Every structure is written in structure tokens, then in C-alpha cells.
PDB file of C-alpha atoms in Angstrom:
ATOM      1  CA  UNK A 297      -0.068   0.069  -0.003  1.00 74.00           C
ATOM      2  CA  UNK A 298       1.421   3.398  -0.945  1.00 83.00           C
ATOM      3  CA  UNK A 299       1.681   6.254   1.532  1.00 84.00           C
ATOM      4  CA  UNK A 300      -0.761   8.264  -0.465  1.00 86.00           C
ATOM      5  CA  UNK A 301      -3.377   5.541  -0.115  1.00 92.00           C
ATOM      6  CA  UNK A 302      -3.114   4.959   3.664  1.00 92.00           C
ATOM      7  CA  UNK A 303      -5.070   8.188   4.723  1.00 93.00           C
ATOM      8  CA  UNK A 304      -7.961   7.177   2.564  1.00 94.00           C
ATOM      9  CA  UNK A 305      -8.084   3.552   3.757  1.00 94.00           C
ATOM     10  CA  UNK A 306      -7.745   4.641   7.374  1.00 94.00           C
ATOM     11  CA  UNK A 307     -10.719   6.987   6.886  1.00 95.00           C
ATOM     12  CA  UNK A 308     -12.695   4.392   5.042  1.00 95.00           C
ATOM     13  CA  UNK A 309     -12.144   1.710   7.717  1.00 94.00           C
ATOM     14  CA  UNK A 310     -13.049   4.180  10.542  1.00 95.00           C
ATOM     15  CA  UNK A 311     -16.606   4.463   9.157  1.00 93.00           C
ATOM     16  CA  UNK A 312     -19.400   2.651  11.021  1.00 88.00           C
ATOM     17  CA  UNK A 313     -22.620   1.184   9.834  1.00 85.00           C
ATOM     18  CA  UNK A 314     -25.917   1.348  11.759  1.00 85.00           C
ATOM     19  CA  UNK A 315     -24.683   2.760  15.100  1.00 85.00           C
ATOM     20  CA  UNK A 316     -28.327   3.233  15.865  1.00 88.00           C
ATOM     21  CA  UNK A 317     -31.164   1.139  17.054  1.00 92.00           C
ATOM     22  CA  UNK A 318     -32.748  -0.539  14.020  1.00 95.00           C
ATOM     23  CA  UNK A 319     -36.377  -1.496  13.615  1.00 96.00           C
ATOM     24  CA  UNK A 320     -37.527  -5.163  13.747  1.00 94.00           C
ATOM     25  CA  UNK A 321     -39.100  -6.686  10.698  1.00 97.00           C
ATOM     26  CA  UNK A 322     -41.089  -9.914  10.825  1.00 97.00           C
ATOM     27  CA  UNK A 323     -41.451 -11.216   7.277  1.00 97.00           C
ATOM     28  CA  UNK A 324     -44.285 -13.572   8.568  1.00 97.00           C
ATOM     29  CA  UNK A 325     -46.712 -10.772   8.850  1.00 96.00           C
ATOM     30  CA  UNK A 326     -45.694  -8.891   5.624  1.00 98.00           C
ATOM     31  CA  UNK A 327     -48.528  -8.173   3.225  1.00 98.00           C
ATOM     32  CA  UNK A 328     -49.093 -10.545   0.255  1.00 97.00           C
ATOM     33  CA  UNK A 329     -48.047  -7.980  -2.285  1.00 98.00           C
ATOM     34  CA  UNK A 330     -44.941  -5.680  -2.216  1.00 98.00           C
ATOM     35  CA  UNK A 331     -46.588  -2.355  -2.863  1.00 98.00           C
ATOM     36  CA  UNK A 332     -48.318  -1.819   0.531  1.00 98.00           C
ATOM     37  CA  UNK A 333     -45.023  -2.797   2.321  1.00 98.00           C
ATOM     38  CA  UNK A 334     -43.130  -0.277   0.142  1.00 98.00           C
ATOM     39  CA  UNK A 335     -45.619   2.461   0.957  1.00 98.00           C
ATOM     40  CA  UNK A 336     -45.279   1.643   4.669  1.00 98.00           C
ATOM     41  CA  UNK A 337     -41.480   1.565   4.670  1.00 98.00           C
ATOM     42  CA  UNK A 338     -41.338   4.786   2.715  1.00 98.00           C
ATOM     43  CA  UNK A 339     -43.651   6.478   5.216  1.00 98.00           C
ATOM     44  CA  UNK A 340     -41.485   5.056   8.069  1.00 98.00           C
ATOM     45  CA  UNK A 341     -38.289   6.366   6.442  1.00 98.00           C
ATOM     46  CA  UNK A 342     -39.795   9.792   6.270  1.00 98.00           C
ATOM     47  CA  UNK A 343     -40.773   9.747   9.881  1.00 97.00           C
ATOM     48  CA  UNK A 344     -37.311   8.464  10.885  1.00 96.00           C
ATOM     49  CA  UNK A 345     -35.814  11.637   9.249  1.00 97.00           C
ATOM     50  CA  UNK A 346     -34.262   9.904   6.302  1.00 97.00           C
ATOM     51  CA  UNK A 347     -32.833  12.616   3.946  1.00 97.00           C
ATOM     52  CA  UNK A 348     -34.354  12.532   0.404  1.00 98.00           C
ATOM     53  CA  UNK A 349     -35.943   9.078   0.807  1.00 98.00           C
ATOM     54  CA  UNK A 350     -37.543   9.536  -2.622  1.00 98.00           C
ATOM     55  CA  UNK A 351     -34.184   9.246  -4.284  1.00 98.00           C
ATOM     56  CA  UNK A 352     -33.208   5.873  -5.855  1.00 98.00           C
ATOM     57  CA  UNK A 353     -30.592   4.345  -8.165  1.00 98.00           C
ATOM     58  CA  UNK A 354     -31.665   3.255 -11.589  1.00 98.00           C
ATOM     59  CA  UNK A 355     -29.600   0.532 -13.400  1.00 98.00           C
ATOM     60  CA  UNK A 356     -29.895  -0.006 -17.129  1.00 98.00           C
ATOM     61  CA  UNK A 357     -27.746  -1.686 -19.783  1.00 97.00           C
ATOM     62  CA  UNK A 358     -26.281  -0.171 -22.812  1.00 94.00           C
ATOM     63  CA  UNK A 359     -26.223  -1.562 -26.340  1.00 91.00           C
ATOM     64  CA  UNK A 360     -22.934  -3.401 -25.740  1.00 93.00           C
ATOM     65  CA  UNK A 361     -24.406  -5.027 -22.618  1.00 94.00           C
ATOM     66  CA  UNK A 362     -22.443  -2.939 -20.164  1.00 96.00           C
ATOM     67  CA  UNK A 363     -24.329  -1.840 -17.025  1.00 97.00           C
ATOM     68  CA  UNK A 364     -24.964   1.826 -16.187  1.00 97.00           C
ATOM     69  CA  UNK A 365     -26.350   3.348 -13.048  1.00 98.00           C
ATOM     70  CA  UNK A 366     -27.374   6.768 -11.762  1.00 97.00           C
ATOM     71  CA  UNK A 367     -29.517   8.380  -9.002  1.00 98.00           C
ATOM     72  CA  UNK A 368     -32.770  10.058  -9.630  1.00 97.00           C
ATOM     73  CA  UNK A 369     -36.158  10.669  -8.031  1.00 97.00           C
ATOM     74  CA  UNK A 370     -39.164   8.451  -7.700  1.00 98.00           C
ATOM     75  CA  UNK A 371     -42.343   9.991  -9.078  1.00 97.00           C
ATOM     76  CA  UNK A 372     -44.848   7.393  -7.969  1.00 98.00           C
ATOM     77  CA  UNK A 373     -45.425   3.838  -6.922  1.00 98.00           C
ATOM     78  CA  UNK A 374     -48.716   2.351  -7.728  1.00 98.00           C
ATOM     79  CA  UNK A 375     -50.302  -0.830  -8.979  1.00 97.00           C
ATOM     80  CA  UNK A 376     -48.642  -0.358 -12.405  1.00 97.00           C
ATOM     81  CA  UNK A 377     -45.151  -0.068 -10.847  1.00 98.00           C
ATOM     82  CA  UNK A 378     -42.376   2.439  -9.867  1.00 98.00           C
ATOM     83  CA  UNK A 379     -42.460   5.681 -11.757  1.00 98.00           C
ATOM     84  CA  UNK A 380     -39.628   8.052 -12.863  1.00 98.00           C
ATOM     85  CA  UNK A 381     -39.053  10.456 -15.752  1.00 96.00           C
ATOM     86  CA  UNK A 382     -36.271  11.687 -17.968  1.00 95.00           C
ATOM     87  CA  UNK A 383     -35.603  12.721 -21.490  1.00 94.00           C
ATOM     88  CA  UNK A 384     -36.087   9.984 -24.080  1.00 96.00           C
ATOM     89  CA  UNK A 385     -32.929  11.354 -25.730  1.00 95.00           C
ATOM     90  CA  UNK A 386     -30.745  10.959 -22.641  1.00 95.00           C
ATOM     91  CA  UNK A 387     -28.386   8.103 -22.147  1.00 95.00           C
ATOM     92  CA  UNK A 388     -30.753   6.254 -19.934  1.00 96.00           C
ATOM     93  CA  UNK A 389     -33.708   7.011 -22.343  1.00 96.00           C
ATOM     94  CA  UNK A 390     -31.685   5.557 -25.302  1.00 96.00           C
ATOM     95  CA  UNK A 391     -30.672   2.560 -23.233  1.00 97.00           C
ATOM     96  CA  UNK A 392     -34.232   1.858 -22.288  1.00 97.00           C
ATOM     97  CA  UNK A 393     -35.382   2.171 -25.815  1.00 97.00           C
ATOM     98  CA  UNK A 394     -32.875  -0.541 -26.862  1.00 96.00           C
ATOM     99  CA  UNK A 395     -33.225  -2.735 -23.838  1.00 97.00           C
ATOM    100  CA  UNK A 396     -36.465  -1.952 -21.835  1.00 98.00           C
ATOM    101  CA  UNK A 397     -35.548  -3.687 -18.579  1.00 98.00           C
ATOM    102  CA  UNK A 398     -34.264  -1.920 -15.434  1.00 98.00           C
ATOM    103  CA  UNK A 399     -33.478  -2.343 -11.720  1.00 98.00           C
ATOM    104  CA  UNK A 400     -34.068   0.267  -8.998  1.00 98.00           C
ATOM    105  CA  UNK A 401     -32.447   0.467  -5.564  1.00 98.00           C
ATOM    106  CA  UNK A 402     -33.570   2.417  -2.538  1.00 98.00           C
ATOM    107  CA  UNK A 403     -31.292   2.847   0.622  1.00 98.00           C
ATOM    108  CA  UNK A 404     -32.610   4.287   3.844  1.00 98.00           C
ATOM    109  CA  UNK A 405     -29.714   4.063   6.286  1.00 96.00           C
ATOM    110  CA  UNK A 406     -31.765   5.845   9.058  1.00 96.00           C
ATOM    111  CA  UNK A 407     -33.474   2.507   9.407  1.00 97.00           C
ATOM    112  CA  UNK A 408     -30.941   0.114   7.833  1.00 97.00           C
ATOM    113  CA  UNK A 409     -33.277  -0.704   4.999  1.00 98.00           C
ATOM    114  CA  UNK A 410     -32.995  -1.340   1.327  1.00 98.00           C
ATOM    115  CA  UNK A 411     -35.617  -2.074  -1.408  1.00 98.00           C
ATOM    116  CA  UNK A 412     -34.673  -3.439  -4.747  1.00 98.00           C
ATOM    117  CA  UNK A 413     -37.075  -3.559  -7.739  1.00 98.00           C
ATOM    118  CA  UNK A 414     -36.507  -5.339 -11.069  1.00 98.00           C
ATOM    119  CA  UNK A 415     -38.711  -5.599 -14.132  1.00 98.00           C
ATOM    120  CA  UNK A 416     -39.528  -4.414 -17.704  1.00 98.00           C
ATOM    121  CA  UNK A 417     -39.861  -0.704 -18.364  1.00 98.00           C
ATOM    122  CA  UNK A 418     -42.771   0.887 -20.264  1.00 98.00           C
ATOM    123  CA  UNK A 419     -42.889   4.479 -21.530  1.00 97.00           C
ATOM    124  CA  UNK A 420     -46.033   6.279 -20.538  1.00 96.00           C
ATOM    125  CA  UNK A 421     -48.307   8.205 -22.944  1.00 95.00           C
ATOM    126  CA  UNK A 422     -47.329  11.711 -24.053  1.00 94.00           C
ATOM    127  CA  UNK A 423     -50.233  13.110 -22.139  1.00 95.00           C
ATOM    128  CA  UNK A 424     -49.064  11.528 -18.986  1.00 95.00           C
ATOM    129  CA  UNK A 425     -45.559  12.557 -19.557  1.00 94.00           C
ATOM    130  CA  UNK A 426     -46.599  16.182 -20.089  1.00 93.00           C
ATOM    131  CA  UNK A 427     -48.682  16.085 -16.838  1.00 93.00           C
ATOM    132  CA  UNK A 428     -45.703  14.715 -15.045  1.00 92.00           C
ATOM    133  CA  UNK A 429     -43.574  17.584 -16.098  1.00 89.00           C
ATOM    134  CA  UNK A 430     -46.097  20.329 -15.345  1.00 88.00           C
ATOM    135  CA  UNK A 431     -46.814  18.942 -11.910  1.00 89.00           C
ATOM    136  CA  UNK A 432     -43.265  19.688 -10.865  1.00 82.00           C
ATOM    137  CA  UNK A 433     -41.509  22.980  -9.836  1.00 86.00           C
ATOM    138  CA  UNK A 434     -40.440  25.829 -12.083  1.00 90.00           C
ATOM    139  CA  UNK A 435     -36.869  24.684 -11.644  1.00 87.00           C
ATOM    140  CA  UNK A 436     -37.726  21.183 -12.804  1.00 88.00           C
ATOM    141  CA  UNK A 437     -39.271  22.621 -15.926  1.00 87.00           C
ATOM    142  CA  UNK A 438     -36.359  24.861 -16.643  1.00 87.00           C
ATOM    143  CA  UNK A 439     -34.040  21.902 -16.362  1.00 89.00           C
ATOM    144  CA  UNK A 440     -36.151  19.916 -18.710  1.00 90.00           C
ATOM    145  CA  UNK A 441     -36.193  22.894 -21.162  1.00 89.00           C
ATOM    146  CA  UNK A 442     -32.372  23.095 -21.183  1.00 88.00           C
ATOM    147  CA  UNK A 443     -32.453  19.493 -22.553  1.00 83.00           C
ATOM    148  CA  UNK A 444     -29.320  17.992 -24.136  1.00 84.00           C
ATOM    149  CA  UNK A 445     -28.957  15.727 -21.095  1.00 85.00           C
ATOM    150  CA  UNK A 446     -25.815  13.529 -21.309  1.00 84.00           C
ATOM    151  CA  UNK A 447     -24.439  15.387 -24.290  1.00 89.00           C
ATOM    152  CA  UNK A 448     -20.861  16.700 -24.124  1.00 91.00           C
ATOM    153  CA  UNK A 449     -20.740  20.288 -22.685  1.00 90.00           C
ATOM    154  CA  UNK A 450     -18.328  22.789 -24.136  1.00 91.00           C
ATOM    155  CA  UNK A 451     -18.091  25.083 -21.140  1.00 95.00           C
ATOM    156  CA  UNK A 452     -19.948  26.040 -17.950  1.00 94.00           C
ATOM    157  CA  UNK A 453     -20.584  29.425 -19.553  1.00 94.00           C
ATOM    158  CA  UNK A 454     -22.621  27.604 -22.192  1.00 92.00           C
ATOM    159  CA  UNK A 455     -24.629  25.953 -19.578  1.00 92.00           C
ATOM    160  CA  UNK A 456     -25.203  29.221 -17.650  1.00 92.00           C
ATOM    161  CA  UNK A 457     -26.605  30.944 -20.749  1.00 94.00           C
ATOM    162  CA  UNK A 458     -28.923  27.965 -21.640  1.00 91.00           C
ATOM    163  CA  UNK A 459     -30.052  27.659 -18.020  1.00 93.00           C
ATOM    164  CA  UNK A 460     -30.841  31.471 -17.684  1.00 92.00           C
ATOM    165  CA  UNK A 461     -32.859  31.308 -20.905  1.00 91.00           C
ATOM    166  CA  UNK A 462     -34.770  28.140 -19.759  1.00 89.00           C
ATOM    167  CA  UNK A 463     -35.537  29.714 -16.323  1.00 91.00           C
ATOM    168  CA  UNK A 464     -37.015  32.780 -18.086  1.00 91.00           C
ATOM    169  CA  UNK A 465     -39.086  30.751 -20.394  1.00 89.00           C
ATOM    170  CA  UNK A 466     -40.242  28.404 -17.607  1.00 88.00           C
ATOM    171  CA  UNK A 467     -41.340  31.444 -15.592  1.00 90.00           C
ATOM    172  CA  UNK A 468     -43.219  32.995 -18.541  1.00 87.00           C
ATOM    173  CA  UNK A 469     -44.615  29.758 -19.972  1.00 86.00           C
ATOM    174  CA  UNK A 470     -45.338  27.343 -17.190  1.00 88.00           C
ATOM    175  CA  UNK A 471     -47.221  25.112 -19.712  1.00 88.00           C
ATOM    176  CA  UNK A 472     -44.197  24.980 -22.107  1.00 87.00           C
ATOM    177  CA  UNK A 473     -43.840  21.488 -23.538  1.00 88.00           C
ATOM    178  CA  UNK A 474     -40.702  19.445 -23.874  1.00 90.00           C
ATOM    179  CA  UNK A 475     -41.168  16.770 -26.478  1.00 90.00           C
ATOM    180  CA  UNK A 476     -38.511  14.498 -25.184  1.00 93.00           C
ATOM    181  CA  UNK A 477     -39.699  14.360 -21.610  1.00 94.00           C
ATOM    182  CA  UNK A 478     -41.025  10.955 -20.875  1.00 96.00           C
ATOM    183  CA  UNK A 479     -42.385   9.204 -17.814  1.00 97.00           C
ATOM    184  CA  UNK A 480     -41.485   5.614 -17.402  1.00 98.00           C
ATOM    185  CA  UNK A 481     -42.812   2.764 -15.286  1.00 98.00           C
ATOM    186  CA  UNK A 482     -40.800  -0.132 -13.972  1.00 98.00           C
ATOM    187  CA  UNK A 483     -43.277  -3.048 -13.900  1.00 98.00           C
ATOM    188  CA  UNK A 484     -42.005  -5.233 -10.979  1.00 98.00           C
ATOM    189  CA  UNK A 485     -41.089  -8.835 -11.653  1.00 98.00           C
ATOM    190  CA  UNK A 486     -39.094  -9.054  -8.368  1.00 98.00           C
ATOM    191  CA  UNK A 487     -39.092  -6.739  -5.256  1.00 98.00           C
ATOM    192  CA  UNK A 488     -36.792  -7.429  -2.430  1.00 98.00           C
ATOM    193  CA  UNK A 489     -36.992  -5.868   1.061  1.00 98.00           C
ATOM    194  CA  UNK A 490     -33.815  -5.850   3.198  1.00 98.00           C
ATOM    195  CA  UNK A 491     -33.798  -5.114   6.890  1.00 98.00           C
ATOM    196  CA  UNK A 492     -30.392  -4.674   8.470  1.00 97.00           C
ATOM    197  CA  UNK A 493     -29.487  -6.209  11.729  1.00 94.00           C
ATOM    198  CA  UNK A 494     -26.653  -5.053  13.953  1.00 89.00           C
ATOM    199  CA  UNK A 495     -25.547  -8.710  14.505  1.00 89.00           C
ATOM    200  CA  UNK A 496     -25.586  -9.191  10.685  1.00 91.00           C
ATOM    201  CA  UNK A 497     -28.667 -11.373  10.832  1.00 94.00           C
ATOM    202  CA  UNK A 498     -30.194  -9.357   8.121  1.00 97.00           C
ATOM    203  CA  UNK A 499     -33.711 -10.162   6.971  1.00 98.00           C
ATOM    204  CA  UNK A 500     -34.325 -10.388   3.247  1.00 98.00           C
ATOM    205  CA  UNK A 501     -37.768 -10.913   1.927  1.00 98.00           C
ATOM    206  CA  UNK A 502     -38.244 -11.295  -1.874  1.00 98.00           C
ATOM    207  CA  UNK A 503     -41.409 -11.083  -3.712  1.00 98.00           C
ATOM    208  CA  UNK A 504     -41.531 -12.489  -7.321  1.00 97.00           C
ATOM    209  CA  UNK A 505     -44.435 -12.633  -9.834  1.00 96.00           C
ATOM    210  CA  UNK A 506     -46.255 -15.916  -9.827  1.00 94.00           C
ATOM    211  CA  UNK A 507     -48.888 -15.750 -12.507  1.00 90.00           C
ATOM    212  CA  UNK A 508     -51.164 -12.962 -11.607  1.00 90.00           C
ATOM    213  CA  UNK A 509     -50.115 -12.901  -7.986  1.00 95.00           C
ATOM    214  CA  UNK A 510     -47.008 -12.900  -5.863  1.00 98.00           C
ATOM    215  CA  UNK A 511     -44.878 -15.565  -4.216  1.00 98.00           C
ATOM    216  CA  UNK A 512     -42.693 -14.753  -1.234  1.00 97.00           C
ATOM    217  CA  UNK A 513     -39.410 -16.242  -0.118  1.00 98.00           C
ATOM    218  CA  UNK A 514     -36.680 -15.499   2.350  1.00 98.00           C
ATOM    219  CA  UNK A 515     -32.960 -15.170   1.250  1.00 98.00           C
ATOM    220  CA  UNK A 516     -29.864 -15.812   3.131  1.00 97.00           C
ATOM    221  CA  UNK A 517     -28.160 -12.482   4.047  1.00 96.00           C
TER     222      UNK A 517
END
């Protein structure tokens, strides 16, 4: 190990996980479907003071079969699935067009919990995508109006000018449309709930589609 690497490793190894009292989770009394449990855990994460509990990781695969991942916001979770939105022209939009399957990950360290979702992805209708965009803040609309997500940026000055123009338009035209803005739904085939345990006896409950219903199984941690 080099001298330059040691301070980082010392800092890394000094970090602790779950130096808090963690909630109990009895999978025997979990609901028969994953959505109600997700709603309950989300509400409990908010109550526990978890910062930004609505953020999640989205994993996709590019045309060469290489994985890609990023963090974005959950827009809804209903009987259809887990919803998010982005530009269809972005890297993730292009990847989903080529391979419409994805995985989501939520991590709520305030309670030592994770939720993982996997399944095919469907693009919502243009009307639903427009409604999604206009239900959000002026800043969100301005960001969407800037567009060109994932393209190479020449300079920060170029971004400043485009952003200023987009903010002005978003303020003046709150109903402005962005053709590439698309709402997507991950239709769950598997949903796993992970409850951490200080003694490493973690509880993992996985739901998977079984015909029109759900089957449940425990996993070794």
C-alpha cells in the first residue's frame, strides 16, 4: 500500500454502519403484495428523518451489454409499478429504448433498510408525460427545457446561458412542452426488502411474480 493510499483507507475503515437502534421486521406478517409494504417503509423512512427518501438508483444496460447506473427521483409507486421520468434522448432513455428492462435501488440508512425492484420498463403516454412535467417545480421545468442531457458540454458558460434562458421561459410559459420528456414505469417482476441487523442477521424478503399474484421467499443475508 502506498503512503498516499493509507489516509484514504484509514478514513474508510473508520466508518461505522448502523450505530443506531434498528427496527424489527417480521416477514411472516408482511402483506401478500410488495406495494403496501413499500408504501409503509417509505412513510417510516420519512418519519425517521431519512434525507431524500424519494431518491433511488436506476440501473440499465447499454447496447454493448455494459451496466449503467445513476441516482434520480421516484415520481410514484402504484399498482402499475415504480415511476420516474427523464428525456427519451438521454443516455438512460436511449438505453431503455434498446433494452427496456431496469433495476431500482432504495437505501434508507436511518433504518438500515434497502428495497430493490427489477422488471420491464414501459414508456407512459405523451399526455401522462406532459402532466408529469407540469406537476413539478419551475426549476424542474427549466431543467427539462435546457435539454441535451448526457451530451458533451463545451463550457460552464454555455450551460449558464442555456439555463438562464430556460428559467426565463419556464417562468413566462409554465405550460411549455418538452417533447423528449418521458415518464417511465418499472413493472415489477421481483421486489426485495432488506432489513439490516446489528448482529448481521439481516432479513431479506423477496417477492416475485407468480402468475397474476406474488410468491414470497426468504433469502440468506
